[in-house]
Coordinates of C-alpha atoms in Angstrom, one line a residue:
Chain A
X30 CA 29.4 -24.0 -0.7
X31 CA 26.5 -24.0 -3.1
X32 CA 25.8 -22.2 -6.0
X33 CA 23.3 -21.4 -9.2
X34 CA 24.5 -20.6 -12.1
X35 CA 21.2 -19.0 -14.5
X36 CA 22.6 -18.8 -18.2
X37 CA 20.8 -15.5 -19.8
X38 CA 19.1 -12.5 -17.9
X39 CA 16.5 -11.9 -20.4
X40 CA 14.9 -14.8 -22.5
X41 CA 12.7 -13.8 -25.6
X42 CA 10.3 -16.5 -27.0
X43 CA 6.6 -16.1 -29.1
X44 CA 3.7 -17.4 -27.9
X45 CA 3.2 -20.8 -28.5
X46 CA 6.6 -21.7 -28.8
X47 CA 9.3 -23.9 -26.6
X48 CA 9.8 -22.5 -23.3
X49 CA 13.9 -23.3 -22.1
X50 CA 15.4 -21.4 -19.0
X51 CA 19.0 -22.9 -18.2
X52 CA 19.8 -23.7 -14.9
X53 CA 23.0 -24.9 -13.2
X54 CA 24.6 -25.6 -9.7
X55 CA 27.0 -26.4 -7.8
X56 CA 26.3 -28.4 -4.3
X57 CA 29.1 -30.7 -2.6
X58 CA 26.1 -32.9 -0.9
X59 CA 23.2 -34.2 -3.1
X60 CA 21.3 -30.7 -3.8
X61 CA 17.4 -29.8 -3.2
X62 CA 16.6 -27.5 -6.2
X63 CA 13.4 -25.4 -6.8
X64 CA 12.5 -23.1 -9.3
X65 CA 10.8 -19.8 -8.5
X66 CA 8.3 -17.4 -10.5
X67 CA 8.1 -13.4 -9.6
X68 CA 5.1 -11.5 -11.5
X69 CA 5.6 -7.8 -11.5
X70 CA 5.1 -6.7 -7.8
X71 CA 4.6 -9.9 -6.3
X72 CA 6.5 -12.2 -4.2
X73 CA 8.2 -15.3 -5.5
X74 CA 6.3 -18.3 -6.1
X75 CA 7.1 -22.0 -6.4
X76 CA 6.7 -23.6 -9.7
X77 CA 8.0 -27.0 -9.0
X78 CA 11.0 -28.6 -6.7
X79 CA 13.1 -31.5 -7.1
X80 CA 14.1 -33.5 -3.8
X81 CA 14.6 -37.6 -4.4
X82 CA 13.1 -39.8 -6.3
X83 CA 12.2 -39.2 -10.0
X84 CA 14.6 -36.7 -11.9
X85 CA 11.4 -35.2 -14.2
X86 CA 9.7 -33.0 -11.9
X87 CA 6.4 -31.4 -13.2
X88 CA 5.1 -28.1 -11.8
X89 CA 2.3 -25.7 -11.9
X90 CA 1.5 -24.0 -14.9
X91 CA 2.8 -27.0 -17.5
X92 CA 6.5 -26.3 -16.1
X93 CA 8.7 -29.1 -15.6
X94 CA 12.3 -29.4 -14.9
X95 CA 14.5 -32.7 -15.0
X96 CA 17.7 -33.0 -12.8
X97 CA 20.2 -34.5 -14.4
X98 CA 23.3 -35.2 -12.5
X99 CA 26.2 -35.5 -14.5
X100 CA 25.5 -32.8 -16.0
X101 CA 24.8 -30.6 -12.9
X102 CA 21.6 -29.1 -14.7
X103 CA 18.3 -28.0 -13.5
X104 CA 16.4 -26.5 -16.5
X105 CA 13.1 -25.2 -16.7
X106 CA 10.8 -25.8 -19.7
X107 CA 7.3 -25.4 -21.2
X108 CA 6.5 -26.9 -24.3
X109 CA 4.2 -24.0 -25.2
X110 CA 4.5 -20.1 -23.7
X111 CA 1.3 -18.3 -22.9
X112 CA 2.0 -14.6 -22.5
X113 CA 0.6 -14.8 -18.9
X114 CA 4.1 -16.9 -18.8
X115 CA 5.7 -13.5 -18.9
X116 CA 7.8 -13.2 -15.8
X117 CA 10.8 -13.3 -14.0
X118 CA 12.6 -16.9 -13.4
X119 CA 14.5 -18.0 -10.3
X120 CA 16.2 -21.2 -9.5
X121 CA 17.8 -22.1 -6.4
X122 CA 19.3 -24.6 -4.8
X123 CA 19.4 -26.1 -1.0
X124 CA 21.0 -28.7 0.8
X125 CA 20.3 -31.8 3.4
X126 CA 23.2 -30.9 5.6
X127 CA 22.4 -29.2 9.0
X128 CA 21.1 -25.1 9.1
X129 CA 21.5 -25.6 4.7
X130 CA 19.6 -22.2 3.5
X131 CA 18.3 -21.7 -0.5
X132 CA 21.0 -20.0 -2.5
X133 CA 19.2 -18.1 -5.1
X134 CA 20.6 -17.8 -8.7
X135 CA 20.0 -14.0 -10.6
X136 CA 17.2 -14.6 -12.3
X137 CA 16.2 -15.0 -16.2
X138 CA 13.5 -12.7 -17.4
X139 CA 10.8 -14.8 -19.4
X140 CA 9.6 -12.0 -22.1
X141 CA 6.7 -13.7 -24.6
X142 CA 6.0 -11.9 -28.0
X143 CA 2.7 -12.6 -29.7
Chain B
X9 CA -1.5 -18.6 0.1
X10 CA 0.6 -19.1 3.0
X11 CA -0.6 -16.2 5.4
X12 CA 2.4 -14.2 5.4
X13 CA 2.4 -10.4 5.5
X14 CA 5.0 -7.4 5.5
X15 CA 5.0 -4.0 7.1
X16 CA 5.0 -0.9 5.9
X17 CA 5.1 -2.0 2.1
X18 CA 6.7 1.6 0.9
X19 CA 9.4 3.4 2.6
X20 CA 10.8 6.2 1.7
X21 CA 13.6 7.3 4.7
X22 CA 16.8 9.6 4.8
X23 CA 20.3 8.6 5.2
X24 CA 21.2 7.6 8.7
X25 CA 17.7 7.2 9.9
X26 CA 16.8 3.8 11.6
X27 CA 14.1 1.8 9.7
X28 CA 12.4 -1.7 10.8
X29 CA 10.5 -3.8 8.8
X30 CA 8.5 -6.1 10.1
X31 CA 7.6 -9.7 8.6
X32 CA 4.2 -11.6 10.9
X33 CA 3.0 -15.2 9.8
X34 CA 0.6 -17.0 11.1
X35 CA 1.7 -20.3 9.8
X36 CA 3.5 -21.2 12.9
X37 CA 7.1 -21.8 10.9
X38 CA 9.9 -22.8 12.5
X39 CA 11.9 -20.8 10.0
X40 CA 11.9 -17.5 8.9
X41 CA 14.1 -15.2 6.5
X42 CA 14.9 -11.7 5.2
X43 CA 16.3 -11.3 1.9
X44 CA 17.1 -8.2 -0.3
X45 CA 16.7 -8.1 -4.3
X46 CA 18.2 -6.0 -6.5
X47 CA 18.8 -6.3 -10.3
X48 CA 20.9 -8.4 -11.6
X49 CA 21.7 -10.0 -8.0
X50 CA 18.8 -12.4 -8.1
X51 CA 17.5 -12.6 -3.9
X52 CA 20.4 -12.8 -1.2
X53 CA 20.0 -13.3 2.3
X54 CA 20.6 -10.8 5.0
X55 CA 19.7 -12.5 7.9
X56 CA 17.2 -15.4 9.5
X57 CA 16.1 -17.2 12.2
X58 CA 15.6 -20.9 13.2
X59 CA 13.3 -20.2 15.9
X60 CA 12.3 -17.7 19.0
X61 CA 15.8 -15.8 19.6
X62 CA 17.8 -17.5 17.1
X63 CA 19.1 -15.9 14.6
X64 CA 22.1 -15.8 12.2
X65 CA 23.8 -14.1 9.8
X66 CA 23.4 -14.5 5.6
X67 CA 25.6 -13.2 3.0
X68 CA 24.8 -9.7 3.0
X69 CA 24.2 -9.0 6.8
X70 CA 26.1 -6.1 7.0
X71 CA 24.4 -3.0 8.5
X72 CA 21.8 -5.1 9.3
X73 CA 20.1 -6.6 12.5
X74 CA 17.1 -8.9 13.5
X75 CA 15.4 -9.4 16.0
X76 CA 12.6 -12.2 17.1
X77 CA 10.6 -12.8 20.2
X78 CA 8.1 -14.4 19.6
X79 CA 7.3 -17.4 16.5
X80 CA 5.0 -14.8 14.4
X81 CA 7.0 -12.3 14.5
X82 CA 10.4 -11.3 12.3
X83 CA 12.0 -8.0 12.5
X84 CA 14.6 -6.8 10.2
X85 CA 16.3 -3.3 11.2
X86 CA 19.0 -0.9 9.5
X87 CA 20.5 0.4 12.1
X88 CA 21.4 3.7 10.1
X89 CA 20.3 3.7 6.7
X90 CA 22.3 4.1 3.3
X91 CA 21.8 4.7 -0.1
X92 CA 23.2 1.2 -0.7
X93 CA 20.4 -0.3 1.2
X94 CA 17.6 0.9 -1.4
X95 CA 16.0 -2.5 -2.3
X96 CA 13.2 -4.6 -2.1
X97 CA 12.5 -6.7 1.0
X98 CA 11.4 -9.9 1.1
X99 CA 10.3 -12.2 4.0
X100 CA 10.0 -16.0 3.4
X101 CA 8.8 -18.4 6.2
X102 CA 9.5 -22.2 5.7
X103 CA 8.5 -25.4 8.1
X104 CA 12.3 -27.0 7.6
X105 CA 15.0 -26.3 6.3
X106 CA 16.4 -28.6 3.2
X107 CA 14.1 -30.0 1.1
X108 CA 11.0 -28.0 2.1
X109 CA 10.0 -24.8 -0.1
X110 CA 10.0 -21.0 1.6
X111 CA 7.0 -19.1 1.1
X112 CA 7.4 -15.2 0.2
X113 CA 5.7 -12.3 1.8
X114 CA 4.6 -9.4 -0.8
X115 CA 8.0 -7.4 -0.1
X116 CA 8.7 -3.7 0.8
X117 CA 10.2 -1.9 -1.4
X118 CA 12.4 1.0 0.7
X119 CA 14.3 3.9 -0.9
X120 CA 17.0 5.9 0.9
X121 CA 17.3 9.4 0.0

């Protein structure tokens, strides 16, 4: 069975500075992930996904996320937060093996000071 | 944005009333989902479907039933509601399963008194 593992709820950063939001999983097949953004309100939102291919993934935003393998990671980062960064974080994680749906990890709230 | 809307988008019911929500798309997806959030549980599914009458369960389909008859269409019904099932409801549509990304509806967000 697949899992996500999101280390942190919350997340405080200043504007301006690094962006890290750990993510981790667990999948017995080679995994899909995806990371998710929820603005106050709103539906989720896809930032970026990682599939095949290339392990550094870039998103929308200035979000990218590299899937490393060994270390069963997924994290999310910005080299620079805005505070319209301010928002909640999903990752999740899929699988290419018959009716495979998206497991969802809790979430990490992205809060930006100025 | 993937055109994906979500009926009625406040609730407020009693306990042991019947409530359906009702998820339409007119994407033509294959796939189609119903998932609840609540804080500090991140999104979990209750139920979807993998076309016209096909449906299965998710990890939290307890309580609840779906229902859909035609491609546009996704029903999601508590068959008599509980405080327990005060959330937000989200539907998400997708083209495949796997590697292809779900697309969100706005939610509802339904409180049981």
């Amino acid at each position: 069975a697949q899992s996500v593992t999101q280390l942190g709820s919350h997340v405080s950063v200043s504007e301006g500075a690094l962006v890290l939001l750990r993510c981790n999983y667990s999948s017995s097949v080679p995994p899909y992930l995806f990371w998710y953004v929820q603005y106050p309100n709103q539906g989720l939102q896809l930032l970026l996904k990682y599939t095949t291919g290339a392990t550094l993934v870039k998103g929308i935003n200035g979000f990218e996320a590299e899937f490393k393998k060994s270390e069963t990671s997924f994290h999310l980062t910005k080299p620079s937060a805005h505070m319209s960064d301010a928002a909640e974080y999903f990752c999740a994680v899929s699988e290419d093996s018959g009716y495979s749906t998206l497991t969802f990890g809790k979430g990490t709230m992205l809060l930006v000071s100025p | 944005d993937a055109g994906i809307t979500q009926s009625p988008r406040h609730k407020v019911t009693e306990t042991g009333t019947p409530v359906t929500l009702r998820c339409h798309q007119t994407e033509n997806h294959r796939y189609m989902y119903w998932y609840r959030q609540d804080p500090g549980h991140g999104l979990r599914l209750i139920h979807y479907s993998y076309g016209v009458k096909d449906t299965d369960k998710g990890e939290v389909s307890d309580g609840y039933s779906v229902s859909r008859s035609k491609t546009e269409d996704f029903l999601l019904t508590l068959e008599s509601a509980t405080s327990s099932q005060t959330s937000v409801y989200f539907c998400a549509i997708s083209a495949r399963q796997g590697a292809n990304e779900q697309f969100f509806g706005p939610g509802t967000r339904l409180t049981v008194l």
